[in-house]
Amino acid sequence: MAKIKGLACKECGREYPIEPIHVCEFCFGPLEVVYDYEEIKKNISREKIEKGPKSLWRYIDLLPVENATVGLSAGFTPLIKAENLGKELGLKNLYIKDDSVNHPTLSFKDRVVAVALSKAKEFGFDTAACASTGNLANSVSALASSSGMKCFVFIPSNLETNKIIGSLVFDPVVVAVDGNYDDVNRLSSEIANEFGWAFVNINVRPYYSEGSKTLAFEVAEQLGWKSPDAVVAPLASGSLYTKIWKGFNELKEVGLINDKPPRMYGAQASGCSPIYEAFKEGRDWIKPVKPDTIAKSIAIGNPADGPYAVKVAKESKGDMEIATNEEIIEGIKLLAKTEGIFTETAGGTTIAVLKKFAEKGVFNPEEIIVAYVTGNGYKTMEVLEGHLKSPIHIKPSLHEFKEKVIGQTVKG
Ligand SMILES: *Cc1c(COP(=O)(O)O)cnc(C)c1O
Ligand SMILES: [Zn+2]
C-alpha cells in the first residue's frame, strides 16, 4: 500500500507491518498507522475529494483501507451554523458538527466502525466484536450484520435500555458483563487473545481510531477548506479528540489547508474525568477512576489515549473542562431549544463545556468555533425524566383548551 508505511509504536517508535495488532511487543505502547505523506500529496486534491462519495470514504486516500466495503454511507454529516446558540454564548461563528444523525446508528461510532470493519474484511476476519459503552455496540452490531459478519458485543450490564435494544435488534450475541466499562474491556482483551475475532477497539484499534480523523476532514471541507480557530470535543478513551487533531495536521501536511490547526478544547463529565485531572495537575499519566455519571457513553475510567489527549491539549494551546450531571442535562436542553438538535449525554457534556469556556472568555467572538455533537438524544431519553415540563392534559373540549392551555400559557 503506497500511502501507508506501516504501524509504529507511539512510545518507542518501533515499526511494525500492517497487521491486526495494537501494542508494541517491547514497551507495550499503542501502535498507530504511519502514512507516506509525500506519496499521498501526489494523489490528493480538493477537487478529487469533492467529486468523491458523500460519505467519509471521500477521504480514503488518508485512511488505512484499500477497499471500502463496510459502512458505505457513514459520515459526511451536517455542519450547522448555530446562530441561536451562538447569540446566547456571544459567538458569531459557532458551528455544530452533528454526528447525532450519522448513518446507520446515530453516533460518531459509525465512522470508526466503517473503517475498522472494512480493514477487518481485508485481513480476512469473519467475526466482529467490541467492548462498548453502548454506541460502539450499536454500530458494530449494525455494520457486522449488514456486511455478513458474525458479531459479539460486550457491554456493562447497567447500560441504558435503548442502547441495549439498539444492539439486540441487529441480532448479534450481546454479552452483558457485571462490572463497569473498564472491567468489560479487560475481559474483552483476554477474549481477543484467545479467539481469532476482529475486536474493533482492541486488535483492530489502530485502524478503528483513524476513522475519527474524518471529523476533522469534513469540518475543514465544509468550512471551505479552512481550519476552525477552536473546537470542543468530548473525551472518553481520548481517541476521537487526539485523532481530530491528527486529521487537521494531516490536511496541512498534504497541502489541503493552509491555516494552523485549531486549539483543542476537551470535555469530560465530572463523574469521570481522569484526563481532565491529569491535564490540570500537569501529569502525563492517568490515574484511573470509577465512573459515576449519567454520561455513560463517555464514562471510561482508565482511558487508553488519555496521555496523548493531555499532550494534544497542551500542544494546541487548548484546555479541558468538566460538567456535572445537572450541567449535562442543561446542555442537552440548551442545544435542543436553540438549534433543534436532540443530543445524548455526551453532546450535553460538550455543550455544557462550550458554554463554560464561552463564559470564561477564552474565545474571541469572531473566531470560528466548532462543537462536536457525537451522539443522539433519542437513545438516552430516560436521563431527561423529571427535567422537562409535563404535557398539559385536557378533555377533548374547546372550553378546556381555552381554560387550561391558553389561560395558563398566554399571559395578557
Ligand atoms: C465513543 C464516544 C465518544 C468518544 O470516544 P473516544 O473513546 O474518546 O474516542 C464520544 N461521544 C460519543 C457519543 C461516543 O459514543
Ligand atoms: Zn514501543
Tab-separated table of N, CA and C in Angstrom, residues 3 35 40 43-45 48-49 57-63:
chain	number	residue	atom	x	y	z
A	3	LYS	N	0.354	4.384	0.119
A	3	LYS	CA	0.067	5.510	1.014
A	3	LYS	C	0.438	5.230	2.465
A	35	TYR	N	1.717	7.147	7.678
A	35	TYR	CA	1.464	7.345	6.243
A	35	TYR	C	2.694	7.911	5.549
A	40	ILE	N	1.085	10.523	-0.770
A	40	ILE	CA	-0.330	10.910	-0.746
A	40	ILE	C	-0.534	12.254	-1.443
A	43	ASN	N	-1.290	12.448	-5.035
A	43	ASN	CA	-2.518	11.782	-5.436
A	43	ASN	C	-3.789	12.479	-5.019
A	44	ILE	N	-3.644	13.491	-4.157
A	44	ILE	CA	-4.829	14.025	-3.494
A	44	ILE	C	-5.047	15.479	-3.928
A	45	SER	N	-6.301	15.872	-4.023
A	45	SER	CA	-6.600	17.287	-4.275
A	45	SER	C	-8.000	17.574	-3.757
A	48	LYS	N	-10.572	16.318	-6.304
A	48	LYS	CA	-10.784	14.867	-6.298
A	48	LYS	C	-11.690	14.469	-5.127
A	49	ILE	N	-11.438	15.051	-3.981
A	49	ILE	CA	-12.251	14.731	-2.804
A	49	ILE	C	-13.694	15.177	-3.027
A	57	TRP	N	-15.838	8.096	3.024
A	57	TRP	CA	-14.931	7.413	2.089
A	57	TRP	C	-14.378	8.342	1.015
A	58	ARG	N	-14.878	9.592	0.954
A	58	ARG	CA	-14.245	10.549	0.037
A	58	ARG	C	-12.811	10.853	0.482
A	59	TYR	N	-12.474	10.500	1.738
A	59	TYR	CA	-11.111	10.744	2.244
A	59	TYR	C	-10.287	9.455	2.311
A	60	ILE	N	-10.622	8.485	1.480
A	60	ILE	CA	-9.951	7.171	1.575
A	60	ILE	C	-8.440	7.287	1.399
A	61	ASP	N	-7.982	8.307	0.674
A	61	ASP	CA	-6.528	8.475	0.486
A	61	ASP	C	-5.799	8.733	1.805
A	62	LEU	N	-6.538	9.178	2.827
A	62	LEU	CA	-5.917	9.426	4.142
A	62	LEU	C	-6.408	8.419	5.194
A	63	LEU	N	-6.949	7.286	4.718
A	63	LEU	CA	-7.414	6.240	5.637
A	63	LEU	C	-6.667	4.938	5.342
